[in-house]
Coordinates of C-alpha atoms in Angstrom, one line a residue:
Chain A
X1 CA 5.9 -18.1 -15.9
X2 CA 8.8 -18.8 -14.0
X3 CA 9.3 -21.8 -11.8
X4 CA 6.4 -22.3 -8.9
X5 CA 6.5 -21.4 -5.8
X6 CA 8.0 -23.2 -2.9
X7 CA 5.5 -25.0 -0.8
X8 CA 4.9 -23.9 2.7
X9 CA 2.6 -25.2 5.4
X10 CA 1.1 -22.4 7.1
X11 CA 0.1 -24.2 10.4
X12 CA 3.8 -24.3 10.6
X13 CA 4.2 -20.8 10.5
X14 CA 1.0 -20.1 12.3
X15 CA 2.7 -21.9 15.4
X16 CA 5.1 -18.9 15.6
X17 CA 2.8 -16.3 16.0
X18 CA 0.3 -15.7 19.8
X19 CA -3.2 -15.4 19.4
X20 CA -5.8 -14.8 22.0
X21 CA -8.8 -16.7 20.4
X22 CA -12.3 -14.8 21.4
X23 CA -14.8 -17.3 21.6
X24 CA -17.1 -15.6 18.7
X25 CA -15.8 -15.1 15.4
X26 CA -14.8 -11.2 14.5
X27 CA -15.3 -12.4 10.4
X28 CA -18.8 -13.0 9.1
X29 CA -19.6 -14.4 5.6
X30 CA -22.5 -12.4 4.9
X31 CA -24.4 -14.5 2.8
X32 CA -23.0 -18.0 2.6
X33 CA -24.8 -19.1 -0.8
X34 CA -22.7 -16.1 -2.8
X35 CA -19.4 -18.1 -2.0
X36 CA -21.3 -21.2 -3.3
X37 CA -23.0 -19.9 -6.3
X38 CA -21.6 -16.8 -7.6
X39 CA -17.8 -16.7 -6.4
X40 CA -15.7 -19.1 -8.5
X41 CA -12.6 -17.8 -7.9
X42 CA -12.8 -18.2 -4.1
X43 CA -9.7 -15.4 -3.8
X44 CA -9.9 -15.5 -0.1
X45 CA -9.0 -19.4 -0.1
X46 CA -5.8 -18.0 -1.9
X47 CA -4.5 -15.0 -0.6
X48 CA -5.3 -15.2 3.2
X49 CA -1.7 -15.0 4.7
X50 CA -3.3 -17.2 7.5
X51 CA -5.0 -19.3 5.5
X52 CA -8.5 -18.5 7.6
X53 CA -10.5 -19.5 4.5
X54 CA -11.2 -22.9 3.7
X55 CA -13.9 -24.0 1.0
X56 CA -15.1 -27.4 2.2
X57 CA -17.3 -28.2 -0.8
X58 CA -20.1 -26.4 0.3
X59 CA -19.4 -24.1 3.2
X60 CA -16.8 -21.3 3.8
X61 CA -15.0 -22.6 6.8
X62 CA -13.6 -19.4 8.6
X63 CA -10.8 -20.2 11.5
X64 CA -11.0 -16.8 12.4
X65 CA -8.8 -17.1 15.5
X66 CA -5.4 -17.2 13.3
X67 CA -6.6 -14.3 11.8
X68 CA -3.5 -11.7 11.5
X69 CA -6.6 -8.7 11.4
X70 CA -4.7 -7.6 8.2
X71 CA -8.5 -6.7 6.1
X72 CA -7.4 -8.0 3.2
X73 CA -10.2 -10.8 2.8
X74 CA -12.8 -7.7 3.1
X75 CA -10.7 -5.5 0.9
X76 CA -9.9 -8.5 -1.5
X77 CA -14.0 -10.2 -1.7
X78 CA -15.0 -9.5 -5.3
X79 CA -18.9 -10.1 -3.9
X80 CA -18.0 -7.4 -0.5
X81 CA -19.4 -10.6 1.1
X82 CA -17.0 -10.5 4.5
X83 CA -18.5 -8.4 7.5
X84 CA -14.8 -7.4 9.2
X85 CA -14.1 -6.5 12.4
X86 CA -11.5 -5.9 14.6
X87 CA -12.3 -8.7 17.8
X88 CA -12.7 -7.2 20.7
X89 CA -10.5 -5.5 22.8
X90 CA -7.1 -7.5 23.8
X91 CA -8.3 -10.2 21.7
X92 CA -6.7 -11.5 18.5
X93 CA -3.5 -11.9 17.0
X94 CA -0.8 -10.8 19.7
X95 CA 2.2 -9.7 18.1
X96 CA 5.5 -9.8 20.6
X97 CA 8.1 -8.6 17.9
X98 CA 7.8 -6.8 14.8
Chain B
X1 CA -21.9 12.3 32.6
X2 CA -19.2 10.6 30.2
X3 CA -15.9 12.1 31.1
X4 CA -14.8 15.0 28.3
X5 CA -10.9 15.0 27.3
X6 CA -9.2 18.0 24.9
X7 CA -8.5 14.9 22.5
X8 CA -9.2 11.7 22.0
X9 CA -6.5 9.8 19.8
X10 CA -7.7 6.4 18.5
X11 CA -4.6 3.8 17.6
X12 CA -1.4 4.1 19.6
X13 CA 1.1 3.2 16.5
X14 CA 3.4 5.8 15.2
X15 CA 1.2 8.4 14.4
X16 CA -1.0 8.3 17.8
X17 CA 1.5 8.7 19.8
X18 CA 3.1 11.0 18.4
X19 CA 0.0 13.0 18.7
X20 CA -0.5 11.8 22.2
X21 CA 3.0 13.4 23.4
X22 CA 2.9 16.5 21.4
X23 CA -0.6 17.0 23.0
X24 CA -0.1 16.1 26.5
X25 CA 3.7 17.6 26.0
X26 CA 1.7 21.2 25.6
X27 CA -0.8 20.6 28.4
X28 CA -3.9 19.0 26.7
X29 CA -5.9 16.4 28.1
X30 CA -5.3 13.8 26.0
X31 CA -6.4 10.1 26.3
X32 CA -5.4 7.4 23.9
X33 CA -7.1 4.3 23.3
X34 CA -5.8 1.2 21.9
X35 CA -7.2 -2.2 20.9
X36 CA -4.0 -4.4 21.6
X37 CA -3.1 -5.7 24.8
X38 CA -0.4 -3.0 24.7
X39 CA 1.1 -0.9 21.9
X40 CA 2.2 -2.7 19.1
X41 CA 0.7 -5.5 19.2
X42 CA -1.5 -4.9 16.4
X43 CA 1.0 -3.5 14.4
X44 CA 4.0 -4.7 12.0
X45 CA 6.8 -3.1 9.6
X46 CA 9.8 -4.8 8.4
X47 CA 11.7 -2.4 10.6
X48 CA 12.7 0.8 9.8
X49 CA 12.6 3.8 11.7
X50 CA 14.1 7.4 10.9
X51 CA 16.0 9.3 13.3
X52 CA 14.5 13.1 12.2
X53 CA 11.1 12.8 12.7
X54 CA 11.8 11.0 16.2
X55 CA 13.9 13.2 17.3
X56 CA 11.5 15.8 16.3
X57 CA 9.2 14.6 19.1
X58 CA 11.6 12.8 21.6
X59 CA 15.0 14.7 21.2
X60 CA 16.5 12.5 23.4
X61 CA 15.5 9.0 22.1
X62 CA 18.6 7.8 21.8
X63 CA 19.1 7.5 25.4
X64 CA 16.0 5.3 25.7
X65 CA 14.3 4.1 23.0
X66 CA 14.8 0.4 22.3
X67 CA 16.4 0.4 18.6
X68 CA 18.2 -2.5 17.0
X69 CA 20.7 -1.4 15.0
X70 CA 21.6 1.8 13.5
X71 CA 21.5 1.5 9.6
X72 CA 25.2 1.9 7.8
X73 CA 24.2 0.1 4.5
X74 CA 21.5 0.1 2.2
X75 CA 21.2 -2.1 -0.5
X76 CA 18.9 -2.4 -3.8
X77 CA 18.9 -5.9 -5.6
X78 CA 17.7 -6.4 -9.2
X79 CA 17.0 -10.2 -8.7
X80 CA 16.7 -12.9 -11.3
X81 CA 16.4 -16.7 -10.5
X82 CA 19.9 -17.2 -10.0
X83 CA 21.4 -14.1 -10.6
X84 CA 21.3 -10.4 -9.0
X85 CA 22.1 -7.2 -9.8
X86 CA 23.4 -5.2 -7.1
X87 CA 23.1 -1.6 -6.0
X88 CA 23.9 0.4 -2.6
X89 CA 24.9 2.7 -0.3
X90 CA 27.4 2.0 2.5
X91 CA 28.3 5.5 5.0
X92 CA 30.2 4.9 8.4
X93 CA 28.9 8.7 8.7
X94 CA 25.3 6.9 10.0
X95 CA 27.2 5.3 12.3
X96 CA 28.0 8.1 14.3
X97 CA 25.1 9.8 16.0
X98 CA 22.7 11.7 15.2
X99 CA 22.0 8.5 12.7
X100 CA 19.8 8.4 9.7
X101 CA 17.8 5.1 10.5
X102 CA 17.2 2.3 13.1
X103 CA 15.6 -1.2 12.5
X104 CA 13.2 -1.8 15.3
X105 CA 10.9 -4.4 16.5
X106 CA 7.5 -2.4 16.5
X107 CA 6.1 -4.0 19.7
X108 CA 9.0 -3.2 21.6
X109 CA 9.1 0.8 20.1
X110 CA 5.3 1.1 20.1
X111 CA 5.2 0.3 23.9
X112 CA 8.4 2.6 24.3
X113 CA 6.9 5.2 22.3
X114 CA 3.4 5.1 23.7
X115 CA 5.2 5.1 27.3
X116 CA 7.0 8.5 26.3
X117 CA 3.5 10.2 25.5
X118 CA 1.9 8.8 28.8
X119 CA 5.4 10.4 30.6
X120 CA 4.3 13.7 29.1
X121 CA 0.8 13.1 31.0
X122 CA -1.5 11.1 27.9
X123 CA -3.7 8.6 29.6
X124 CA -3.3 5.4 27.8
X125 CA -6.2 2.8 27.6
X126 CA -5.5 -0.7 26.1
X127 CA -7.0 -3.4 25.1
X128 CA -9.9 -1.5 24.3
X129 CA -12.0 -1.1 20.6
X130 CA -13.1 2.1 19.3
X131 CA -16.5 1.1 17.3
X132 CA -17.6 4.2 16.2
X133 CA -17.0 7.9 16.3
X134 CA -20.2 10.1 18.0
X135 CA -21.4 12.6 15.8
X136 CA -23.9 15.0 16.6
X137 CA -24.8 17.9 14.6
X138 CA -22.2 17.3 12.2
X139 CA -19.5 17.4 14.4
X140 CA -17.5 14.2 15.7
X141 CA -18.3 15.0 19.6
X142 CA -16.3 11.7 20.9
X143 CA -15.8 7.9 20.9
X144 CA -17.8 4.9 21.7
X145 CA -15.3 1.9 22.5
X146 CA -16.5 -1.8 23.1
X147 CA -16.1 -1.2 27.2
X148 CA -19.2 -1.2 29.7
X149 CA -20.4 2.3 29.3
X150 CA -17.9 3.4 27.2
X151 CA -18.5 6.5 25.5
X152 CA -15.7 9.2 25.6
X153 CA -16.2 12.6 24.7
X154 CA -13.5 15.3 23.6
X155 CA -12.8 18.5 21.5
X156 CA -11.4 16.6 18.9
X157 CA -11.4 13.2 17.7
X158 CA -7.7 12.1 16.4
X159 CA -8.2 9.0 14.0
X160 CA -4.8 6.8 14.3
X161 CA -6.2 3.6 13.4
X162 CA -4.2 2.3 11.0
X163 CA -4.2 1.0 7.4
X164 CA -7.9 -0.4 8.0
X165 CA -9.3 3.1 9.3
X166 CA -12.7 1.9 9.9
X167 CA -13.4 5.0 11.2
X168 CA -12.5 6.8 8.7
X169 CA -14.7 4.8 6.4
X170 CA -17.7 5.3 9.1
X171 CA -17.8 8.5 8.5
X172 CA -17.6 8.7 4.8
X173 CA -13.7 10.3 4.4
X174 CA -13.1 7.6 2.2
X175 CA -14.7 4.6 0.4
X176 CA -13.4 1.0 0.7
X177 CA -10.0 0.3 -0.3
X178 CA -9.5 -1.5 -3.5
X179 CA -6.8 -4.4 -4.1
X180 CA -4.4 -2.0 -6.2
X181 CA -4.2 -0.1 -3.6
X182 CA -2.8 -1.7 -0.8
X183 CA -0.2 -4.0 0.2
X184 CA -0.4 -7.4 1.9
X185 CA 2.9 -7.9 3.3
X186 CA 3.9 -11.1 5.0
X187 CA 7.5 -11.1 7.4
X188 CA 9.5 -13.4 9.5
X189 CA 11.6 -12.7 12.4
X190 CA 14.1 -15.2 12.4
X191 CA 16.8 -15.2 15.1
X192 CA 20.5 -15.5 14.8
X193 CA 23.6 -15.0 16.7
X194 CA 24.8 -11.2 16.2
X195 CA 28.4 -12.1 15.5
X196 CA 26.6 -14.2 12.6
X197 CA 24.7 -11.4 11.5
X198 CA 27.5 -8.9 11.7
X199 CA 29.9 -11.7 9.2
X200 CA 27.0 -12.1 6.9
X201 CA 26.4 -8.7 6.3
X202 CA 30.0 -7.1 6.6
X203 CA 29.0 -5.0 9.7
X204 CA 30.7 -4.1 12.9
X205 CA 28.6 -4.5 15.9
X206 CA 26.0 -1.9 16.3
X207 CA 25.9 -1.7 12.8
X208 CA 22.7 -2.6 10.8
X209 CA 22.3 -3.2 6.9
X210 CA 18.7 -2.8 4.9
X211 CA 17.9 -4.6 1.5
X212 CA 14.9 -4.0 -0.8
X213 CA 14.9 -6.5 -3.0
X214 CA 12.8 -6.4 -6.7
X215 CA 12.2 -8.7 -9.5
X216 CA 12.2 -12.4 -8.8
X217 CA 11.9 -12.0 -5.2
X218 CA 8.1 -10.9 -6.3
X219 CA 8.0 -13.0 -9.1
X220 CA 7.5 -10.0 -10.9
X221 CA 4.5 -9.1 -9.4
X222 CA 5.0 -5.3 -8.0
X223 CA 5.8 -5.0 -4.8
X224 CA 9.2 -5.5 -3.1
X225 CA 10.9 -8.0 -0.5
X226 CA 12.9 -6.8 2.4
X227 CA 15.8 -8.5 4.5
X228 CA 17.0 -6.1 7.7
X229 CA 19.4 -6.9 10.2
X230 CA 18.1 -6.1 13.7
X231 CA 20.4 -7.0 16.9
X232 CA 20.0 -10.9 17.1
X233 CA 17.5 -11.6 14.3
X234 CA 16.8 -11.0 10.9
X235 CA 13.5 -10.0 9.3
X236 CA 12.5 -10.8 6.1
X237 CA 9.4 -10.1 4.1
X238 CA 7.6 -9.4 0.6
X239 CA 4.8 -7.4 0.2
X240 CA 2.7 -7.0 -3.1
X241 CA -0.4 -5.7 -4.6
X242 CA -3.5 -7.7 -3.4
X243 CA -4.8 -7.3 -6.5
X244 CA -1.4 -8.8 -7.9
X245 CA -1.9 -12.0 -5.7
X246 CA -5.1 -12.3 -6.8
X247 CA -4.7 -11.9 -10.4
X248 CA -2.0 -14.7 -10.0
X249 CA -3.5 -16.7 -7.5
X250 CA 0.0 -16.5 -5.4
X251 CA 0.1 -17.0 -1.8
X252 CA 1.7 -14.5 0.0
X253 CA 3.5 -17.2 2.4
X254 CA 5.0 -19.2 -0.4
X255 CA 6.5 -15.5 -2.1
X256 CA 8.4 -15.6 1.0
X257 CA 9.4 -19.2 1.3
X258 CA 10.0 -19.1 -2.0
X259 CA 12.7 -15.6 -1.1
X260 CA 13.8 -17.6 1.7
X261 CA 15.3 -20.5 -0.3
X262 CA 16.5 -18.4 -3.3
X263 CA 20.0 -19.1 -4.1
X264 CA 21.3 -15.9 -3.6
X265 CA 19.0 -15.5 -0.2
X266 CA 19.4 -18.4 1.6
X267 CA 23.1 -18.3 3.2
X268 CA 22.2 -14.8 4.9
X269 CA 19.4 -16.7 7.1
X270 CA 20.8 -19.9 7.0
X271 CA 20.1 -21.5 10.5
X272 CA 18.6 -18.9 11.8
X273 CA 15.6 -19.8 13.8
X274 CA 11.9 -18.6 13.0
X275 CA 10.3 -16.7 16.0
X276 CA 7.4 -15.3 14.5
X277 CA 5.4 -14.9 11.4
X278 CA 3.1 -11.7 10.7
X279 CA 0.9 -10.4 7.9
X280 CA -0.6 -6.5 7.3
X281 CA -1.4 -4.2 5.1
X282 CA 0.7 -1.4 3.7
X283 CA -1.4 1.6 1.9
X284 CA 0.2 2.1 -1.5
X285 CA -2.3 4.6 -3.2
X286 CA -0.4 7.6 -2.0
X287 CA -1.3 10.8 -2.6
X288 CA -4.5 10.0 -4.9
X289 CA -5.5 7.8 -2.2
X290 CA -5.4 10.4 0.6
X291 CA -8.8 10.6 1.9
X292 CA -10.7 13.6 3.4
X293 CA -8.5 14.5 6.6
X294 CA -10.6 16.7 8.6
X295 CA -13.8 17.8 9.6
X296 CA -15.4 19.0 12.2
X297 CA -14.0 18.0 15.7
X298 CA -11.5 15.3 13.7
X299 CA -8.8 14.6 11.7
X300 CA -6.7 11.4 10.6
X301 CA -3.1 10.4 10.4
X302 CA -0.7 8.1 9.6
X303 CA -1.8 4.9 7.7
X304 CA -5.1 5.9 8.4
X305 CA -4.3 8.9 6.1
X306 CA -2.7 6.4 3.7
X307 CA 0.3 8.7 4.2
X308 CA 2.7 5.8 2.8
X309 CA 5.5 6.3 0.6
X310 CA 6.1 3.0 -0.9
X311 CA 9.5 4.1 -3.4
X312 CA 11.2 4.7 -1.0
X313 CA 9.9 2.3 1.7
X314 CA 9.2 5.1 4.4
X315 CA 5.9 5.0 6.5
X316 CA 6.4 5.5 10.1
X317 CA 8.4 8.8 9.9
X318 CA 5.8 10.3 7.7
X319 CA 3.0 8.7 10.5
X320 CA 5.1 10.8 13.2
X321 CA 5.3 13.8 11.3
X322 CA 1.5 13.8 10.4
X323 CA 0.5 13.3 13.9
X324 CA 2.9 15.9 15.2
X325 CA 1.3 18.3 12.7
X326 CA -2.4 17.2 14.2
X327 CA -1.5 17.7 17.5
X328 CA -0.1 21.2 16.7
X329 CA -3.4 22.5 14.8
X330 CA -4.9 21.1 17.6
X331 CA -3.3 23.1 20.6
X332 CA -3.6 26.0 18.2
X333 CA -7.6 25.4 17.8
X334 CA -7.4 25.5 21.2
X335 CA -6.4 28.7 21.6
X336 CA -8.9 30.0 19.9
X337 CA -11.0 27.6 21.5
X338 CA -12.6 26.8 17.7
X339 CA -12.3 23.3 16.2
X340 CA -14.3 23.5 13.7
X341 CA -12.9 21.5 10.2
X342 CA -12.2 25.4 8.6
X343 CA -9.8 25.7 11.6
X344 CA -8.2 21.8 11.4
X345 CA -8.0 22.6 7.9
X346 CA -4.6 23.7 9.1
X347 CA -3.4 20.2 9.6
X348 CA -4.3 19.4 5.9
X349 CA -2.1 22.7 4.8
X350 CA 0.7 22.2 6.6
X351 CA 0.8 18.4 5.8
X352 CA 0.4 18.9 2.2
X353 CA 3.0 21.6 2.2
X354 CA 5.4 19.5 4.3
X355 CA 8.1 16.4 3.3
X356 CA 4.8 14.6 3.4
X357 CA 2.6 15.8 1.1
X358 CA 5.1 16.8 -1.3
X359 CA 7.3 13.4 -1.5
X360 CA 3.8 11.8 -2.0
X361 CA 2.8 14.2 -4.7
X362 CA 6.2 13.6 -6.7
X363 CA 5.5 9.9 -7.0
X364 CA 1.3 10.2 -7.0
X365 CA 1.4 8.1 -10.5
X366 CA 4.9 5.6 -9.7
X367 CA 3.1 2.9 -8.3
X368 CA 0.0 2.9 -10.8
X369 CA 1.9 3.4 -13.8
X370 CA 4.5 0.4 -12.4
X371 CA 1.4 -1.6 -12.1
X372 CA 0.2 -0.7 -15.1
X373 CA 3.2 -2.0 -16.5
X374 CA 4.3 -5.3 -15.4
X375 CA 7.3 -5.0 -17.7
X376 CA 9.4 -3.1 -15.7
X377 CA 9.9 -5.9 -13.0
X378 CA 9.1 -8.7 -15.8
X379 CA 11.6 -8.0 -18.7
X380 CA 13.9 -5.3 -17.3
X381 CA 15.3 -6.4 -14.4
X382 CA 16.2 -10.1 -16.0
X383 CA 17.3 -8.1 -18.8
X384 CA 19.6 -6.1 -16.6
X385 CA 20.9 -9.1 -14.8
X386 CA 21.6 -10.9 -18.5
X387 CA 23.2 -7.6 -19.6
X388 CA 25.4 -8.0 -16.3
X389 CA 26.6 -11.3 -17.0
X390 CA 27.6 -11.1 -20.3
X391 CA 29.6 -7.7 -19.5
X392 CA 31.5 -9.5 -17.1
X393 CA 32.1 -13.0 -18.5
X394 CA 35.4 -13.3 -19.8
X395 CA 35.0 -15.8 -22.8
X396 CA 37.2 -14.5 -25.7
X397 CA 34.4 -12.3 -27.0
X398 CA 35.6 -8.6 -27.2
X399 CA 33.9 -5.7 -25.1
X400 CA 32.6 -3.9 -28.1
X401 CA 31.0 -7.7 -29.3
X402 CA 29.7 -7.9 -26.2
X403 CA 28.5 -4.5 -25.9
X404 CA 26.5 -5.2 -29.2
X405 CA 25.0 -8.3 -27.8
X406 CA 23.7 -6.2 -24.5
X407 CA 22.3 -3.9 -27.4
X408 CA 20.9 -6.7 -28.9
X409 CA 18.5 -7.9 -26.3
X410 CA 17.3 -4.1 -26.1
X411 CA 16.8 -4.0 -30.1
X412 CA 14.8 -7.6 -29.3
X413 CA 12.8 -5.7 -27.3
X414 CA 12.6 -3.0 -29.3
X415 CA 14.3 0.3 -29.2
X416 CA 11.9 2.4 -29.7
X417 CA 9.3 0.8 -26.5
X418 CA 12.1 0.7 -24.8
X419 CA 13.1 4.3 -25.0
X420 CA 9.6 4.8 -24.4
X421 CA 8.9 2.7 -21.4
X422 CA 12.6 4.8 -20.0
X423 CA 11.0 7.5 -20.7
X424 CA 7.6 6.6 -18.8
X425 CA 9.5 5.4 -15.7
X426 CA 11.6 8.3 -15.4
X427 CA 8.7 10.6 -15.9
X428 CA 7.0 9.7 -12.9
X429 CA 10.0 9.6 -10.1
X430 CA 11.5 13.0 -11.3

């Protein structure tokens, strides 16, 4: 492997980007016990270009409202354990460029 | 009584709208809904737009339409960690109208574009979610959206929802989308002056320059990183396989800042300031991931229809075309006053037959059979660079020693693998 990658914070990224925040969450972890006992990996902690996921020992933490909508935590769960939808209308991520 | 339209398109990106107009262009009743608080919102691309299928629908785009810069130079870099192998195109002729390709900044030219179908007479609803399609007897007979009392009914249900196509999924066109199939694609806008842009990247003013880059700038994964020029900004982005990112627990955010610092990267955005940060997904099944794209009383374009063709980075043009070619089976059915999915069926013909369906059939197995082998993008393109510089070193060594040497790290390899993984590759892209 070549050399790691470069370290980035997201919140610093995340600052650059409008969000409308709906006051209930759009992402539901369907069953909170599969991230605890049968999902090692925890993927979503990983890939989540928003970093939404957060494993805090015993609980999937889920910041929904920097959530980019992109579907890959529900495409991505190895357990299908993420109930996705899009937040209601006009809510969400904003995007004012590209 | 719910109010009944001729069609209902769901998802004003590319493809909806381009439905929308030709639609409401021919007379049809056509309302459009959209979940963002206007067009575009919801949707990103690293920028680049093609002139024919535009112009197909809006001849006279160029008058209006808010486009960055016209594309003069194209560029393809083999990248190593501190080395890259260069390829491209450079034609003034694209600088000259009619053009070949824009870069654009999707929520301006989604708003612009969805503006041009509600000019033709297409009612445009934002901010509002399509949860489900209606289906009675079979047949998709309209929409219910997340407003008060908000079922919609119409002839036919246009599905322009994008890469996530819920709707599709609802009613059973396709199953979930697995990892190796999509793309999660993470950009930056970063501003800088034009005159900067314009030294950087050898261009005159209104001239624009695209490079894909491969290799390092994925770390081998497969996927590819962009860098386009738009007027006074640059965007840059890498998109992989999720099931790549996964399989190497990489974060999509540090590919890029990892591109962004790369020694042969950094000077081009040196400065520059960040304005935004975005993440989607890009369908990369192609053609064996097209799902069903009609039935009775609906059909589905654009992402939604996976209709993405990932070697040669084009998506929106072939999201414009497909929902030009819905909204033409469409005012046909009409005619005939008969839209039933034997009649849409039309749609799928035409499509298949079209650019579209053919450009996706050519490279159905490119994408799976790069994935399947990593060592394209692993071992060739450092090999490649390697190759490069010892060609063009001047150290004493003759040409034909050095020629041996290049031979060398192919033998090292292996001849006869590599002959064979040459012979794979080109295979599927002829």
């Amino acid at each position: 492997m070549s050399q790691p990658l470069k370290k980035v914070n997201v919140d610093d990224l995340q600052y650059l980007t409008r969000f409308v925040s709906d006051k209930e969450s759009h992402l539901h972890i369907k069953d909170h016990n599969i991230c605890k006992t049968k999902c090692e990996e925890k993927h979503c902690t990983v890939f989540c270009p928003a970093q939404v996921y957060k494993w805090e020992g015993e609980r999937m933490f889920v910041g929904f409202e920097g959530c980019h909508e992109c579907g890959s935590c529900r495409i991505g769960c190895p357990h299908d354990n993420i109930e996705w939808k899009y937040p209601k209308g006009g809510l969400g991520v904003v995007f004012r460029l590209a | 009584m719910a109010e009944k339209f001729d069609v209902i398109v769901v998802g004003a990106g590319p493809a909806g709208s381009a439905a929308a107009h030709t639609l409401a262009k021919a007379g049809l009743n056509v309302i459009m809904f959209e979940r963002g608080e206007y067009p575009g919102s919801k949707n990103v691309m690293g920028g680049v737009i093609y002139r024919h299928q535009l112009q197909e629908i809006v001849p006279d785009f160029l008058e209006s339409a808010p486009l960055e810069r016209p594309i003069v130079q194209q560029n393809f870099w083999m990248m190593d960690e501190k080395s890259v192998f260069q390829m491209g195109y450079k034609g003034l002729e694209w600088a000259e109208a009619p053009h070949n390709n824009f870069t654009v900044l999707r929520a301006k030219f989604d708003q612009w574009f969805a503006g041009k179908a509600v000019e033709q007479g297409a009612l445009l609803i934002n901010e509002t979610v399509v949860t489900e399609a209606i289906v009675e007897d079979g047949k998709v007979i309209g929409v219910r959206t997340d407003r008060p009392n908000g079922d919609v009914y119409a002839d036919v249900v246009i599905l322009a929802d994008g890469v996530n196509s819920l709707l599709a999924k609802q009613l059973g066109f396709h199953k979930e989308l697995k990892p190796s199939e999509v793309a999660l694609a993470v950009m930056q806008v970063i501003n800088l002056p034009a005159e900067k842009i314009e030294d950087r990247f050898n261009l005159e003013p209104n001239q624009g320059a695209t490079i894909e880059l491969f290799g390092d700038s994925t770390k081998g994964l497969l996927g590819t990183s962009f860098i386009y020029t738009n007027k006074e900004s640059i965007s840059i982005g890498v998109g992989t396989l999720l099931s790549g990112l996964m399989e190497n627990r990489m974060k999509p955010y540090e590919l890029l800042e990892t591109l962004k610092q790369h020694p042969v990267v950094r000077k081009l955005i040196q400065g520059g300031e960040p304005k935004e940060y975005l993440a989607h997904l890009i369908p990369e099944g192609g053609y064996h991931s097209i799902p069903k794209l009609v039935d009775h009383g609906v059909m589905v374009v654009g992402d939604a229809a996976q209709l993405v063709n990932g070697i040669h980075r084009e998506g929106s043009n072939l999201a414009m075309a497909s929902g030009r070619m819905a909204a033409e089976t469409v005012i046909m059915a009409k005619q005939v006053n008969d839209f039933s999915a034997n009649i849409l069926d039309a749609y799928r013909t035409n499509l298949m037959n079209s650019f579209v369906g053919q450009d996706l059939k050519k490279y159905k197995d490119a994408a799976h059979t790069l994935d399947r082998n990593p060592v394209y993008f692993k071992e060739y393109i450092p090999m490649m660079n390697r190759a490069a510089s010892e060609m063009f070193t001047v150290d004493g060594v003759s040409k034909w020693d050095k020629q041996k040497k290049v031979m060398g790290m192919v033998q090292e390899k292996g001849t006869i693998s590599t002959i064979r993984d040459l012979y794979r590759a080109w295979k599927v892209m002829k």
